Tab-separated table of C-alpha atoms in Angstrom:
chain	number	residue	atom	x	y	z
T	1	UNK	CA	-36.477	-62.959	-41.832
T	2	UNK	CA	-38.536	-66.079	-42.092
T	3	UNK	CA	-40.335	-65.513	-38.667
T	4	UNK	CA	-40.910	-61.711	-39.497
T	5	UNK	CA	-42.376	-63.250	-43.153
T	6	UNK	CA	-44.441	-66.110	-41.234
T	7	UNK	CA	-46.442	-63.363	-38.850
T	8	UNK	CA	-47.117	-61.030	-41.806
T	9	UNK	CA	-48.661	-64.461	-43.858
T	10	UNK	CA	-50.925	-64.718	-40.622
T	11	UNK	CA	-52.044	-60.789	-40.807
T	12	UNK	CA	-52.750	-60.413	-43.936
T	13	UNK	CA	-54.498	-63.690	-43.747
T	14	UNK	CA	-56.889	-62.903	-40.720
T	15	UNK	CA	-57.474	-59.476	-42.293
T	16	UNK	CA	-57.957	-60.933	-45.795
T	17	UNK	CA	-54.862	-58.729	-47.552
T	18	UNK	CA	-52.458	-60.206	-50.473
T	19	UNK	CA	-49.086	-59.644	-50.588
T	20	UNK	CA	-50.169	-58.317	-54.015
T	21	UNK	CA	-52.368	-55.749	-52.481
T	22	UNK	CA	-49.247	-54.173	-50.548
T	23	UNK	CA	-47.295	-54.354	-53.551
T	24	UNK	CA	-49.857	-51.870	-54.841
T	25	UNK	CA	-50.831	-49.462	-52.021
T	26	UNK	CA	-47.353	-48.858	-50.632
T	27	UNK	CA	-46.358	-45.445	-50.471
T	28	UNK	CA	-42.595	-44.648	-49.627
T	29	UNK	CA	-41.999	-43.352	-46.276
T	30	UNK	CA	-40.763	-40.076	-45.657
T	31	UNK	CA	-37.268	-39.591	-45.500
T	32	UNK	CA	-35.101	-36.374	-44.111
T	33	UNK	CA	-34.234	-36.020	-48.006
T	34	UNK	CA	-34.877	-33.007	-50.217
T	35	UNK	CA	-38.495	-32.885	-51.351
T	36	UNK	CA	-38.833	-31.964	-54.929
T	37	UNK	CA	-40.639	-28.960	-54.698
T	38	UNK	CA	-41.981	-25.971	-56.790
T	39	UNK	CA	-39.944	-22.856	-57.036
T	40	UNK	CA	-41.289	-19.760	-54.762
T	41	UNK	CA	-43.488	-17.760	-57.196
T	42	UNK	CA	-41.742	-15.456	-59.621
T	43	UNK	CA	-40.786	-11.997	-58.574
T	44	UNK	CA	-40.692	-9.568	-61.246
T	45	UNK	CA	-36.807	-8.686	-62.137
T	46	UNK	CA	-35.197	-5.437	-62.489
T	47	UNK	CA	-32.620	-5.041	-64.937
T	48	UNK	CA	-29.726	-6.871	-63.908
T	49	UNK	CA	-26.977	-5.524	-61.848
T	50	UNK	CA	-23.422	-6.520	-61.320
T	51	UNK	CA	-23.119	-7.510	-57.270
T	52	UNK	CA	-19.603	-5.500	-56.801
T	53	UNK	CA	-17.178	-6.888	-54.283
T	54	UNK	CA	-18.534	-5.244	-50.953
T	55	UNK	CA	-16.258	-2.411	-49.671
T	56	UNK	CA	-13.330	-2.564	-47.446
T	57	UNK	CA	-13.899	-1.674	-44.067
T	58	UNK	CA	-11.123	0.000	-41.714
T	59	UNK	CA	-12.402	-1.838	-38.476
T	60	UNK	CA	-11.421	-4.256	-36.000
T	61	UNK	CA	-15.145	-6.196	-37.371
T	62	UNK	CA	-17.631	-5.227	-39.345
T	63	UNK	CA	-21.597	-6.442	-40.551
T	64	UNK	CA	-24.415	-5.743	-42.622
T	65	UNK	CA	-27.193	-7.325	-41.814
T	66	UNK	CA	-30.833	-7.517	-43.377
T	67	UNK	CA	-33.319	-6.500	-40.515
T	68	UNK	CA	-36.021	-8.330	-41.975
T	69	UNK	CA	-34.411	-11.954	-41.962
T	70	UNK	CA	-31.334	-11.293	-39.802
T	71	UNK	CA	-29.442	-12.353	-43.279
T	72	UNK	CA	-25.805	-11.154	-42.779
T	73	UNK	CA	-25.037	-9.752	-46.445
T	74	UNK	CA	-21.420	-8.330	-45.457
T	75	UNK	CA	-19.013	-9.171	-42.566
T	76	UNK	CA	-15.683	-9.560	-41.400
T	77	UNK	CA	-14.986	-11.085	-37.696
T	78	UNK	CA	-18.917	-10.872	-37.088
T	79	UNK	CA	-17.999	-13.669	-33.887
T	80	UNK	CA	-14.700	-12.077	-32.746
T	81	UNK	CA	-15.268	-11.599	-28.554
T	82	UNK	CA	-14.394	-7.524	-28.179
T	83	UNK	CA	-14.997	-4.767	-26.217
T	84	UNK	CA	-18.810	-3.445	-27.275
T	85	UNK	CA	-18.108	0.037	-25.382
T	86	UNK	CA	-20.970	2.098	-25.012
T	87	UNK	CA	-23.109	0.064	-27.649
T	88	UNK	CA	-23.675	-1.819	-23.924
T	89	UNK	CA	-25.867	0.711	-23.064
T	90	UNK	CA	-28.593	-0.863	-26.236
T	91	UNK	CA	-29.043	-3.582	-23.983
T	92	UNK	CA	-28.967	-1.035	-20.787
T	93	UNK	CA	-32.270	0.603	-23.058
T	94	UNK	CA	-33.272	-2.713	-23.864
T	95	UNK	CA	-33.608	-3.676	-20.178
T	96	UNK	CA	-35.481	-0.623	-19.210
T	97	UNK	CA	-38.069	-0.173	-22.575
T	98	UNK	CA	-39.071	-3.826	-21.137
T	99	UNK	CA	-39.399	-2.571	-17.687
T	100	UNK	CA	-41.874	0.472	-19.203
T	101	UNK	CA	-43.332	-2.106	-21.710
T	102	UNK	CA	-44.693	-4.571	-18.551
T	103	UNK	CA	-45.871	-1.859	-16.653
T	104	UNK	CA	-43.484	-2.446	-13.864
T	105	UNK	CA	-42.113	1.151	-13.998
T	106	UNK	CA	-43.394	4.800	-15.479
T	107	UNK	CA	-41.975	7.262	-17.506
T	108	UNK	CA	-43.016	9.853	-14.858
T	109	UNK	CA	-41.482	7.789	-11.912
T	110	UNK	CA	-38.801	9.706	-10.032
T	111	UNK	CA	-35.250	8.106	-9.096
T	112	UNK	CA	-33.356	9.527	-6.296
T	113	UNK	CA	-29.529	9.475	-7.279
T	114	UNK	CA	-27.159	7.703	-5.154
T	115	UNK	CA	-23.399	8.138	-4.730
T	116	UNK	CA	-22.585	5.577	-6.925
T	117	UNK	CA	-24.520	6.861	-10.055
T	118	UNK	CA	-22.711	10.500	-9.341
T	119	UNK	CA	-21.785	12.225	-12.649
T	120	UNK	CA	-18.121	13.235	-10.622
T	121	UNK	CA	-17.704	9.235	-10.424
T	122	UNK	CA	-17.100	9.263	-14.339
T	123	UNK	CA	-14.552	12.111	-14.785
T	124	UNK	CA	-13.770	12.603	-18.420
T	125	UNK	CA	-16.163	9.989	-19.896
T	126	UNK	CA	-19.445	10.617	-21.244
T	127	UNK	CA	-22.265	11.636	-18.752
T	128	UNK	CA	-25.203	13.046	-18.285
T	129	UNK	CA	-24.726	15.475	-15.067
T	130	UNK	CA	-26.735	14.588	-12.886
T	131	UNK	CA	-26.263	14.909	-8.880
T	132	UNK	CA	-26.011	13.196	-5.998
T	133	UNK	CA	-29.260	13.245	-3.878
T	134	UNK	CA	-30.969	14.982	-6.696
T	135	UNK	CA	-34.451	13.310	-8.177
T	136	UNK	CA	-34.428	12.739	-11.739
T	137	UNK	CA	-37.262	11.325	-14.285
T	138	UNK	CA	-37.100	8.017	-15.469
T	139	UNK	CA	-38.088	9.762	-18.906
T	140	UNK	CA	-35.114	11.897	-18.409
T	141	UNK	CA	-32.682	9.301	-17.313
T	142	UNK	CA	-33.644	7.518	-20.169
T	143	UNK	CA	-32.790	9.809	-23.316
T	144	UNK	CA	-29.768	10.499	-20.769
T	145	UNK	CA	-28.685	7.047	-21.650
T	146	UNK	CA	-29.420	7.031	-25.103
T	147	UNK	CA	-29.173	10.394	-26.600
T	148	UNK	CA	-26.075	11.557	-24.463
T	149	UNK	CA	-24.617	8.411	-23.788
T	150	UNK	CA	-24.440	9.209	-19.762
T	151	UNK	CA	-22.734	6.626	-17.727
T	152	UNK	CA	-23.910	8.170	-14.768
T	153	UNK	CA	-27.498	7.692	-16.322
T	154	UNK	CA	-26.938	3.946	-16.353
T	155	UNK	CA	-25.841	3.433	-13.319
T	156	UNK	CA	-29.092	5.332	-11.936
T	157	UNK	CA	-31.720	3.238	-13.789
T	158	UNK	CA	-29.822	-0.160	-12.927
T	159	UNK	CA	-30.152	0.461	-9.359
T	160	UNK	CA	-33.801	2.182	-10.060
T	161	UNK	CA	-34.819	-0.796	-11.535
T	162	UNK	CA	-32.756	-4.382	-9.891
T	163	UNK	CA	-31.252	-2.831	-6.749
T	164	UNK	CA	-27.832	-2.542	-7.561
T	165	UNK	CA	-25.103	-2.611	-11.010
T	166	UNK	CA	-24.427	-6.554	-10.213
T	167	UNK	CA	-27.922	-7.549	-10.279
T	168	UNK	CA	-28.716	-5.424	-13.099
T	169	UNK	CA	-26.504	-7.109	-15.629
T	170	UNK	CA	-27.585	-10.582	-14.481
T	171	UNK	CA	-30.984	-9.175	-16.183
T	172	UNK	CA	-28.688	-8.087	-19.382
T	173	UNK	CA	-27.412	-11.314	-19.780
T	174	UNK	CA	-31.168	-13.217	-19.153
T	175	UNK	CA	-32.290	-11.206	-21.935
T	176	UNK	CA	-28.758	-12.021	-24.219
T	177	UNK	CA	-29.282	-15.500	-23.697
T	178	UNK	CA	-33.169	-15.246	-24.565
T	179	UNK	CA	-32.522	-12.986	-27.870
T	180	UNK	CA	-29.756	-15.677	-28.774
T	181	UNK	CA	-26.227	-13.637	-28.304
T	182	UNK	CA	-24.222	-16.362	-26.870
T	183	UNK	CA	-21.153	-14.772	-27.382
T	184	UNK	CA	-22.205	-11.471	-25.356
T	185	UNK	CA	-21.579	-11.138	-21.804
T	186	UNK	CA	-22.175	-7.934	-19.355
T	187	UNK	CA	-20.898	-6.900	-16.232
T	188	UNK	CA	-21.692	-3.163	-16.383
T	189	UNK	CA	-24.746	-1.381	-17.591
T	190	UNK	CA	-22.494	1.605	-19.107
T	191	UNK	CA	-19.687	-0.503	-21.216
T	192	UNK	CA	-16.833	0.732	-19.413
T	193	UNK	CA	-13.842	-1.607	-19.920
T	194	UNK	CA	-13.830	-4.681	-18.170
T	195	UNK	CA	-12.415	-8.109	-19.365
T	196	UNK	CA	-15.196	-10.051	-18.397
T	197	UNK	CA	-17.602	-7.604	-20.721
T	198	UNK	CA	-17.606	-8.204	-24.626
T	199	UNK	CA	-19.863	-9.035	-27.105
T	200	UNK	CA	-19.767	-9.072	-31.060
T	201	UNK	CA	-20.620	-7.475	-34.527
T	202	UNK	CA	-23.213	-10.436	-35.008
T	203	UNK	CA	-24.966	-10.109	-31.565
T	204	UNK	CA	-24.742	-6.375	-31.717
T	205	UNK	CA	-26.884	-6.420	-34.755
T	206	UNK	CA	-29.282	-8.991	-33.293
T	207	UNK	CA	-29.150	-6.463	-30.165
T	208	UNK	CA	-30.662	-3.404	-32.563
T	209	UNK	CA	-33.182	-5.867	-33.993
T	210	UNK	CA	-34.320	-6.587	-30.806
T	211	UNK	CA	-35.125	-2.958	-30.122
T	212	UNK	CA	-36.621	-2.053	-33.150
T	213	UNK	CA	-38.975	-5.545	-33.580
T	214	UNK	CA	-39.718	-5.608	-29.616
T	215	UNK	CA	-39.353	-2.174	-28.172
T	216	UNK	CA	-40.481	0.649	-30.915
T	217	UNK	CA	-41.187	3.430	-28.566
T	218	UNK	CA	-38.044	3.038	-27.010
T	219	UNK	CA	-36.319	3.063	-30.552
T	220	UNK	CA	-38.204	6.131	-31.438
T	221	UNK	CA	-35.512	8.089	-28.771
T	222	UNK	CA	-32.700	7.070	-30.958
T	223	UNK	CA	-33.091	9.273	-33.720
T	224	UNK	CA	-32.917	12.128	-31.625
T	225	UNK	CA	-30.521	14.651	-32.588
T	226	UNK	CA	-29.875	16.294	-28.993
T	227	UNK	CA	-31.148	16.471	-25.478
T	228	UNK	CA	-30.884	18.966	-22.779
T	229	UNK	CA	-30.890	18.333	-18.798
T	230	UNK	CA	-29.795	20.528	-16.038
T	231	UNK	CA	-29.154	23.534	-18.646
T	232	UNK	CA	-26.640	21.575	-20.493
T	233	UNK	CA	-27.201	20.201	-24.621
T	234	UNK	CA	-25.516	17.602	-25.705
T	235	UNK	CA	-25.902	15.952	-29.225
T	236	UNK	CA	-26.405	12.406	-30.281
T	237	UNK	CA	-22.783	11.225	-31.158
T	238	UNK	CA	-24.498	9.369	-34.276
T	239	UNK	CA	-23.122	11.580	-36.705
T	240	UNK	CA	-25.242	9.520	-39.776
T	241	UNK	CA	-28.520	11.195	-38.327
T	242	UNK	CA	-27.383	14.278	-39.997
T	243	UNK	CA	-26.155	12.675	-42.711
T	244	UNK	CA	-28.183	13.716	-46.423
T	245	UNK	CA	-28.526	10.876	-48.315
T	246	UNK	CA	-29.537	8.033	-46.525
T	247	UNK	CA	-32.303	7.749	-43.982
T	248	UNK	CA	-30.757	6.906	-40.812
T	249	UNK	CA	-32.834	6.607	-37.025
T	250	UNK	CA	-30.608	4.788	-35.390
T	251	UNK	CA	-28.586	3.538	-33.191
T	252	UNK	CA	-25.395	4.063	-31.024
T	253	UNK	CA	-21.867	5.248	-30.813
T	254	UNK	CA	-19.382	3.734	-28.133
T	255	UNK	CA	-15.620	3.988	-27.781
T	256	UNK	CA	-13.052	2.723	-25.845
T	257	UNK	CA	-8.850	2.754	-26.246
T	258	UNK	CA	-8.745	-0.847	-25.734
T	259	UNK	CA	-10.732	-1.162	-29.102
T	260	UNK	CA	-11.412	1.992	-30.382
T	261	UNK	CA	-14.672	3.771	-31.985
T	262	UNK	CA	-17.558	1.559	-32.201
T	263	UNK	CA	-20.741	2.451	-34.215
T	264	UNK	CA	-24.261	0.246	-34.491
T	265	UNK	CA	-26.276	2.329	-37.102
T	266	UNK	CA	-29.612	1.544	-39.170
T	267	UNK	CA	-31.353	2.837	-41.975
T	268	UNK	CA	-34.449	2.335	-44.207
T	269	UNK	CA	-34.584	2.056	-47.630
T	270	UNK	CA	-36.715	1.332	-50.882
T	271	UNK	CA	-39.208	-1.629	-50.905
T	272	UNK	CA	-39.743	-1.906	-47.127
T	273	UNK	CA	-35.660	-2.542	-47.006
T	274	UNK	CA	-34.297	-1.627	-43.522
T	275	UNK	CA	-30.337	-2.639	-42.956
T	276	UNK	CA	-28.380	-2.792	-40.235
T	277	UNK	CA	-24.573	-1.961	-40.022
T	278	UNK	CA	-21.567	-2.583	-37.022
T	279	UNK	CA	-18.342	-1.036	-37.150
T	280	UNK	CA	-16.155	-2.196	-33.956
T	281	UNK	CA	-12.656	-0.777	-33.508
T	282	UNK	CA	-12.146	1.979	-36.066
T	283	UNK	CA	-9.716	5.015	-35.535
T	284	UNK	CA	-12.402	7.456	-35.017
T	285	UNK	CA	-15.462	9.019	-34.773
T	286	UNK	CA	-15.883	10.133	-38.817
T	287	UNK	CA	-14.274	7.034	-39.709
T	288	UNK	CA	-16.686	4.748	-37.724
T	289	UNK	CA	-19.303	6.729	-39.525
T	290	UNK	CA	-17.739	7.051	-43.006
T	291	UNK	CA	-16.980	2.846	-43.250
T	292	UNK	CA	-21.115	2.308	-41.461
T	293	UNK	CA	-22.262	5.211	-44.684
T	294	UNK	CA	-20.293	2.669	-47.254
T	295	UNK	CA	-21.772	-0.641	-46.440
T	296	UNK	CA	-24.947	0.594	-45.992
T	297	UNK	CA	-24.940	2.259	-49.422
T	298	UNK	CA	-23.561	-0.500	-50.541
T	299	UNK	CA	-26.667	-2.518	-49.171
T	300	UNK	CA	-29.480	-0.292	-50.782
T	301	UNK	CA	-27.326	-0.226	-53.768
T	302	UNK	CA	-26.750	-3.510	-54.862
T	303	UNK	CA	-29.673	-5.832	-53.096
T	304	UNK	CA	-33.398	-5.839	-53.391
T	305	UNK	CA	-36.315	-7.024	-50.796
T	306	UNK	CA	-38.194	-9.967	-52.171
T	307	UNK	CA	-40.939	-12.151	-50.664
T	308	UNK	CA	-41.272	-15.497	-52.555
T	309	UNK	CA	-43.842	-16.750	-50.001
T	310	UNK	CA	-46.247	-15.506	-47.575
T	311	UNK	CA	-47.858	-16.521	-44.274
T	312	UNK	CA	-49.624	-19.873	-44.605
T	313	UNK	CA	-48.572	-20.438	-48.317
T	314	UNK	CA	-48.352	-24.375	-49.390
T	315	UNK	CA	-45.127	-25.357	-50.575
T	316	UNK	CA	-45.592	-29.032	-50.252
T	317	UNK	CA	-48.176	-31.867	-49.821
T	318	UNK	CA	-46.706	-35.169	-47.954
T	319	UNK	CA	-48.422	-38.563	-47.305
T	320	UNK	CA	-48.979	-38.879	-43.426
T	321	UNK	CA	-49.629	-42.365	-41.375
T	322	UNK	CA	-51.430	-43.500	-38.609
T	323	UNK	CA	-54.349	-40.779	-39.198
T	324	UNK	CA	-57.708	-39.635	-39.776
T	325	UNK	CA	-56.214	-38.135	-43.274
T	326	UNK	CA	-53.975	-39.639	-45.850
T	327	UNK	CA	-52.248	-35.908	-46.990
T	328	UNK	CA	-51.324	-33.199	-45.010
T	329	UNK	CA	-50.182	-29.720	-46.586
T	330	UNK	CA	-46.687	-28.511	-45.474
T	331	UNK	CA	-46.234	-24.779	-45.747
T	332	UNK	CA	-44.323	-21.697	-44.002
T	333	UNK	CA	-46.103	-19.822	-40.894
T	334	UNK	CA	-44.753	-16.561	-41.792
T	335	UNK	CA	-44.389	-14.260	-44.413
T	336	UNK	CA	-40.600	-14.822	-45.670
T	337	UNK	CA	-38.728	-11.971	-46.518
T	338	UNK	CA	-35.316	-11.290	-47.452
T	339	UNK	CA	-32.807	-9.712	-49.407
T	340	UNK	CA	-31.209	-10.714	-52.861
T	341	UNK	CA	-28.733	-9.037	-55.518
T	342	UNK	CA	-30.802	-7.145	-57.436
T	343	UNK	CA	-31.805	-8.684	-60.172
T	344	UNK	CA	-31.706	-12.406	-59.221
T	345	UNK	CA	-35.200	-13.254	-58.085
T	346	UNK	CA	-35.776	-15.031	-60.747
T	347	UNK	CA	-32.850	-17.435	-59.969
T	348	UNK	CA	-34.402	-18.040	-56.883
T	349	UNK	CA	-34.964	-21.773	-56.290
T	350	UNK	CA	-36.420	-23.892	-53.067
T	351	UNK	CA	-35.817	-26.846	-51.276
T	352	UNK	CA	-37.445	-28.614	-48.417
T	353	UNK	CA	-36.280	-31.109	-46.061
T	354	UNK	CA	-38.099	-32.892	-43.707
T	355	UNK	CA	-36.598	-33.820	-40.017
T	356	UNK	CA	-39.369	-35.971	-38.642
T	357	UNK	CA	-41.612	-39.153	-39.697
T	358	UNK	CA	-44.931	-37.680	-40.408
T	359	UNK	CA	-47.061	-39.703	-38.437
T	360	UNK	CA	-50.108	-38.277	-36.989
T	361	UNK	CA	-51.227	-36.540	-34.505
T	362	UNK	CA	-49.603	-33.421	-35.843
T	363	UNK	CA	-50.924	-30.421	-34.894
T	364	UNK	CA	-51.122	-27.105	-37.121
T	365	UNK	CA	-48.060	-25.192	-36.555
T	366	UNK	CA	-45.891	-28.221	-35.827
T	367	UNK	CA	-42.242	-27.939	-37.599
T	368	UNK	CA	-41.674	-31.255	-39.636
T	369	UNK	CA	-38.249	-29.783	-41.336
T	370	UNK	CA	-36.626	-27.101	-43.182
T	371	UNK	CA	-36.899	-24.741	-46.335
T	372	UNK	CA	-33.684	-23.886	-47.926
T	373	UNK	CA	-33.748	-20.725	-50.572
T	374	UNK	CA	-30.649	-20.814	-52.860
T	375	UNK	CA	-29.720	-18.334	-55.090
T	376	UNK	CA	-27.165	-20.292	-58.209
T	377	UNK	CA	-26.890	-22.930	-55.952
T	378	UNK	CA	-25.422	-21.371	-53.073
T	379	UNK	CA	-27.873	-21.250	-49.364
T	380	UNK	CA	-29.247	-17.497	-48.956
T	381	UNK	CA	-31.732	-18.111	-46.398
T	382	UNK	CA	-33.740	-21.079	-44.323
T	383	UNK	CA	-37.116	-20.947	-42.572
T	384	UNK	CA	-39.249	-23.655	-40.917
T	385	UNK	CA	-41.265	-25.930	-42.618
T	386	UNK	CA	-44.617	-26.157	-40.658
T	387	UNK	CA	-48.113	-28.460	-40.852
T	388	UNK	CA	-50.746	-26.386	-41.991
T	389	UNK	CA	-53.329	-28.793	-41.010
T	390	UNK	CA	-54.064	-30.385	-38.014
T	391	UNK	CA	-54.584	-34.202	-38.324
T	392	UNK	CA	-55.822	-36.166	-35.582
T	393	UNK	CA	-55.074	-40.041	-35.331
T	394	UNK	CA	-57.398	-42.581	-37.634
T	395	UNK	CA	-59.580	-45.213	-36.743
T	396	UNK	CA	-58.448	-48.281	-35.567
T	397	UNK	CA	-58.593	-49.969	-38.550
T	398	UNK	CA	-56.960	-47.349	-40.405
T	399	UNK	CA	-54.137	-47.413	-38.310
T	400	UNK	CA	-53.719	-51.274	-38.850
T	401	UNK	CA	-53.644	-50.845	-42.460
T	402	UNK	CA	-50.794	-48.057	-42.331
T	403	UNK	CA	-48.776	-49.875	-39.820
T	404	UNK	CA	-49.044	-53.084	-42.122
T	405	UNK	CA	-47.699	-51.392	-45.204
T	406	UNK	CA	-45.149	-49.698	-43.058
T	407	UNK	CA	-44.460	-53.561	-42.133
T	408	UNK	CA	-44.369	-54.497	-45.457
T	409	UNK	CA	-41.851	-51.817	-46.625
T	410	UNK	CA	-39.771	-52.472	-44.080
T	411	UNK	CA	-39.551	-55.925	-44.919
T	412	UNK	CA	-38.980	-55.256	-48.317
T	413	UNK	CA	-36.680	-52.441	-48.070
């Protein structure tokens, strides 16, 4: 202690400073602590309602999740590894609405169909008839897949597009990882039963995200009612498309015995709301669409979209060291939306924590920690907390002076 006190006498002595003088200019450095903030701007209230227990769901696991924020607002076993059945073939759309996104294959591009993708290969299971040798339309294959649910279809447009099945679901499970479902993993393109292929209620809601955010032309097939090919119709299995009194375009059916009747459906609401619901493993087809109809209902019912802060809004000002400024605003970098029980806005309160020293250069954009939103206390949603100003490093001398009083505190700490 006496030699660290013995070179800061000699500094502040060659630069003509007083102990005194740090005394007075020392600012404390930033901590990863809460920040006290100001609450998010006040959203006007409805009359309060009473947030009901949410229903209970006949399923092997069950979600409802906010499509806006990916907030999960109902769930049961949302990370339970099970069989996804034909919800697979989202990801099998997923795949090829990229492949027609980049250019790399056409809508009007004709696929010649080999043995393997032959509709007699799938015997009682869904299909989508086509025929060995035959050429058939990507465009075709395509609502094959995801209005009739064809297995043959899949098979087709995996080989049409990476050579062969195997190679095909090493693309699936590129884009799982990249769209964060770690606990999804694909060996088919069709979601026929395999051990090694499973996946869960969370990931298959971030898997219809995905394709509504990234892929909206492709999602536009989904609410298609039926489809005909080779003289045959078949209807979309997604019995909530007919379905009065919500507003439903999406998304798939599956079903296998080892866990039953599987349903991924979605459906927009009032103030810009659009939910998502999973039922895995029901009994059967109505009842995979009667428990999806109650927690979606329950959704619209009970919770409201809010958006305390928008794009660029500054929810913070911090000191920053070592650069050509003294302040530097801390803000969010997107517009944050998400869902709350209705009537609670107002209870709404903020948080911030940083995770870093703020010490410049810092470049606008940069994360320096997190915002928490709490509603009574308890976490609702989190967002990064970004630099809204660039700030360069100082001047020599100004970076002297802040690494002295850093120096000082430390010493007096």
């Amino acid at each position: 202690m006496k030699l660290k006190l013995a070179k800061l006498v000699l500094l502040t002595a060659a630069f003509g400073i007083s102990a005194a003088t740090f005394a007075e200019t020392a600012t404390p450095t930033p901590t990863p602590n809460p920040m006290p903030t100001p609450d998010p701007k006040p959203m006007p209230a409805p009359a309060p309602v009473a947030l009901p227990s949410p229903p209970q769901i006949s399923a092997k696991a069950h979600l409802l999740m906010d499509y806006n924020s990916g907030q999960i607002l109902v769930g049961e076993n949302t990370e339970e590894r099970l069989p996804p059945a034909s919800l697979t073939k989202m990801m099998t759309s997923y795949v090829i609405g990229q492949e027609l996104k980049s250019g790399r294959i056409k809508p009007t591009d004709m696929v010649t169909i080999s043995q393997n993708a032959w509709a007699k290969n799938y015997g009682d299971s869904s299909k989508m008839f086509i025929e060995v040798g035959k050429q058939v339309s990507v465009d075709n294959l395509n609502k094959g897949i995801i209005i009739q649910s064809g297995n043959d279809a899949c098979i087709a447009m995996a080989e049409h597009i990476a050579g062969s099945e195997d190679s095909f679901a090493s693309l699936m499970n590129q884009w799982a990882a990249k769209l964060g479902m770690s606990n999804s993993h694909f060996v088919n393109a069709h979601g026929l039963h395999n051990v090694d292929h499973y996946s869960t209620a969370h990931d298959m809601a971030r898997m219809g995200q995905a394709l509504i955010r990234d892929l909206p032309n492709e999602y536009a097939i989904y609410s298609q009612k039926d489809f005909t090919f080779n003289g045959i119709t078949q209807h979309n299995r997604n019995r909530l498309l007919w379905d009065k009194t919500l507003v439903v375009d999406g998304i798939k059916t599956g079903h296998v015995s080892e866990v039953g009747y599987n349903l991924v459906a979605s459906a927009t609401g009032p103030e810009g709301m659009r939910l998502i619901s999973v039922i895995i493993g029901s009994n059967s087809e109505q009842q995979r669409a009667e428990e999806s109809k109650k927690l979606l209902t329950y959704g619209f019912r009970f919770y409201q979209n809010i958006q305390p802060y928008k794009q660029g809004a500054e929810l913070a000002t911090q000191r920053i060291w070592m650069g050509d400024k003294s302040e530097i605003r801390l803000g969010t970098d997107r517009d944050i939306n998400l869902l709350a029980p209705r009537g609670s806005a107002a209870k709404m309160k903020a948080d911030f924590q940083l995770t870093r020293d703020l010490h410049a250069p810092i470049q606008k954009g940069e994360t320096v920690g997190t915002i928490f939103l709490r509603i009574d206390g308890k976490d609702v949603a989190q967002y990064p907390l970004v630099a809204l100003d660039t700030v360069e490093e100082g001047g020599i001398f100004s970076r002297l002076w802040d690494y002295l009083v850093l120096l000082f505190q430390q010493l007096i700490g």
